[in-house]
PDB file of C-alpha atoms in Angstrom:
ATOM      1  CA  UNK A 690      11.761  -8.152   3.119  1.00 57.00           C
ATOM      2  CA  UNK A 691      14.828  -6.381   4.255  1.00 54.00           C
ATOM      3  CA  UNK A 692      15.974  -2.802   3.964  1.00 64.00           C
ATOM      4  CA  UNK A 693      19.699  -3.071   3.080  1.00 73.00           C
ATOM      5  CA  UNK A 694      20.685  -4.040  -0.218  1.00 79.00           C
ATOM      6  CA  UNK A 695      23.259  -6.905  -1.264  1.00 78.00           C
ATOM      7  CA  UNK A 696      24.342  -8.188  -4.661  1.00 78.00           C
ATOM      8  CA  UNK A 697      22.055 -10.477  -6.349  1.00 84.00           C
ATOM      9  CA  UNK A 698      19.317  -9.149  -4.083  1.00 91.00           C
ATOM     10  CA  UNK A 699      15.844  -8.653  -5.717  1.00 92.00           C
ATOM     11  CA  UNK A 700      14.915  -5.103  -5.582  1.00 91.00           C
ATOM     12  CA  UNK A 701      11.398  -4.103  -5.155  1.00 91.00           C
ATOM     13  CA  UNK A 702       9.920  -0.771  -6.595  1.00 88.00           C
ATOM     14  CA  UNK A 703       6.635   0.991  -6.135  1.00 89.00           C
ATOM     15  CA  UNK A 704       6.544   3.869  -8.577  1.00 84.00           C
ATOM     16  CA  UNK A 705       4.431   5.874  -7.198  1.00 85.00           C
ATOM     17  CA  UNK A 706       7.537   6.530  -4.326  1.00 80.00           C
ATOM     18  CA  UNK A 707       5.403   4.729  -1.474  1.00 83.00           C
ATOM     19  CA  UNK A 708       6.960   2.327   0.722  1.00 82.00           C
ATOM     20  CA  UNK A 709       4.171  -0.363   1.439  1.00 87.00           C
ATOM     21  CA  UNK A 710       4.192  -3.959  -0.110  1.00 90.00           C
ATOM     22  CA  UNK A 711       0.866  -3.632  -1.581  1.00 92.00           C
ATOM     23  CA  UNK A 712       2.140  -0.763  -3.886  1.00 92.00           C
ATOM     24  CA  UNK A 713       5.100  -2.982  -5.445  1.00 93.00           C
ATOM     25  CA  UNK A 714       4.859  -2.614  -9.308  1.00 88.00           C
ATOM     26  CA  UNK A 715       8.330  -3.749 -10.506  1.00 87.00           C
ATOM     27  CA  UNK A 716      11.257  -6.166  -9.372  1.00 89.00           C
ATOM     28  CA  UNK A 717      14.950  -5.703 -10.347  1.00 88.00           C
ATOM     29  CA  UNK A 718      18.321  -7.744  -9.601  1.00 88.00           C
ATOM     30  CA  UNK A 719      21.109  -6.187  -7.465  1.00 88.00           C
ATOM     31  CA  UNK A 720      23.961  -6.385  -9.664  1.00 86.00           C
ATOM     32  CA  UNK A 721      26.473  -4.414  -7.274  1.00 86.00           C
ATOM     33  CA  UNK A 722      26.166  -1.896  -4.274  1.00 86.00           C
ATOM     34  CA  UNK A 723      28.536   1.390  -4.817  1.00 84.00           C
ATOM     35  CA  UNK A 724      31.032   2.431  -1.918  1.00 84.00           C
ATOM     36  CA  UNK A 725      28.588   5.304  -1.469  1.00 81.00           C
ATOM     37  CA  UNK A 726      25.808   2.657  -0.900  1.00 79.00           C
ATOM     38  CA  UNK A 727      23.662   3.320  -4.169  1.00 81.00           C
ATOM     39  CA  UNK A 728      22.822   0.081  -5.854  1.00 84.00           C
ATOM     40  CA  UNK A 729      23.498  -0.887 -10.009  1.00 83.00           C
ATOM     41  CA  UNK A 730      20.322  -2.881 -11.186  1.00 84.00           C
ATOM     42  CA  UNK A 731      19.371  -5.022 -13.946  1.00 83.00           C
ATOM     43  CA  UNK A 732      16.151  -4.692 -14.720  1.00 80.00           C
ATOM     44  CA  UNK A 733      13.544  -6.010 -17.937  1.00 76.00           C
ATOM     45  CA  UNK A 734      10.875  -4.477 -19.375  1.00 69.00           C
ATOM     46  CA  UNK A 735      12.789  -1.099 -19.266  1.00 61.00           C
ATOM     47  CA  UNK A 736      12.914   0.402 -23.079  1.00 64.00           C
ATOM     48  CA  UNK A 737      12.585  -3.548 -24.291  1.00 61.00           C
ATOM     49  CA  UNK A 738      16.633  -3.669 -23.104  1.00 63.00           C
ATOM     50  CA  UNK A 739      18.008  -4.974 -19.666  1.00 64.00           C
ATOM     51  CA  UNK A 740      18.737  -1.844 -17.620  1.00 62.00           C
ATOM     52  CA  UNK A 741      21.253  -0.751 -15.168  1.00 63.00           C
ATOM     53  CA  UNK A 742      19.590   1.672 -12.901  1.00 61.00           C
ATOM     54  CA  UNK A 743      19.058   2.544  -9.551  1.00 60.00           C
ATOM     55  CA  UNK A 744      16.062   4.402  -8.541  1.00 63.00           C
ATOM     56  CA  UNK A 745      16.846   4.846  -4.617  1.00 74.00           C
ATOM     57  CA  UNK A 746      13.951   6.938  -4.086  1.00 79.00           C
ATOM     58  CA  UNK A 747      11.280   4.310  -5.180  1.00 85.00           C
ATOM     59  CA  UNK A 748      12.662   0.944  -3.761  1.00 88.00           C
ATOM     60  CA  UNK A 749      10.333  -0.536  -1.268  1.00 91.00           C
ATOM     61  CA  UNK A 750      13.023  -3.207  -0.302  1.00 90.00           C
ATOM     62  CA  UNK A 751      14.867  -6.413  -1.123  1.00 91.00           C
ATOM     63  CA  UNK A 752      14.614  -9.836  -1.078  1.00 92.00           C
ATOM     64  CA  UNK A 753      16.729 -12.614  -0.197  1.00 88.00           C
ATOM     65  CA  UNK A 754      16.737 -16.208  -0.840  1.00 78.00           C
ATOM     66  CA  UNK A 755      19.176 -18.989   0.779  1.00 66.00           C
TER      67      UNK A 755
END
């Protein structure tokens, strides 16, 4: 899991604001990273609409695939 986010990344939240893998409890999309490095999400399950929100403070990290 890496640490540095990338469009189309999956983002990985706990909620509780810990930082283990165990305590993941929600996965997002990376839709864009900001010139200030803050990340725009889409997320489901978020008011029963897709979402575009970061939440910096819980992400756990980000996956990758090839």
């Amino acid at each position: 899991m890496g640490h540095r986010a990338q469009g189309r990344a999956l983002v990985f939240y706990d909620w509780s604001g810990g930082k283990s893998r165990s305590g993941i409890d929600h996965v997002g999309i990376v839709e864009k990273v900001n010139a200030n490095g803050t990340i725009v999400t889409i997320e489901g399950n978020h008011g029963n609409k897709v979402a575009r929100v970061p939440r910096s403070s819980s992400i756990v990290g980000y996956g990758y695939w090839a």
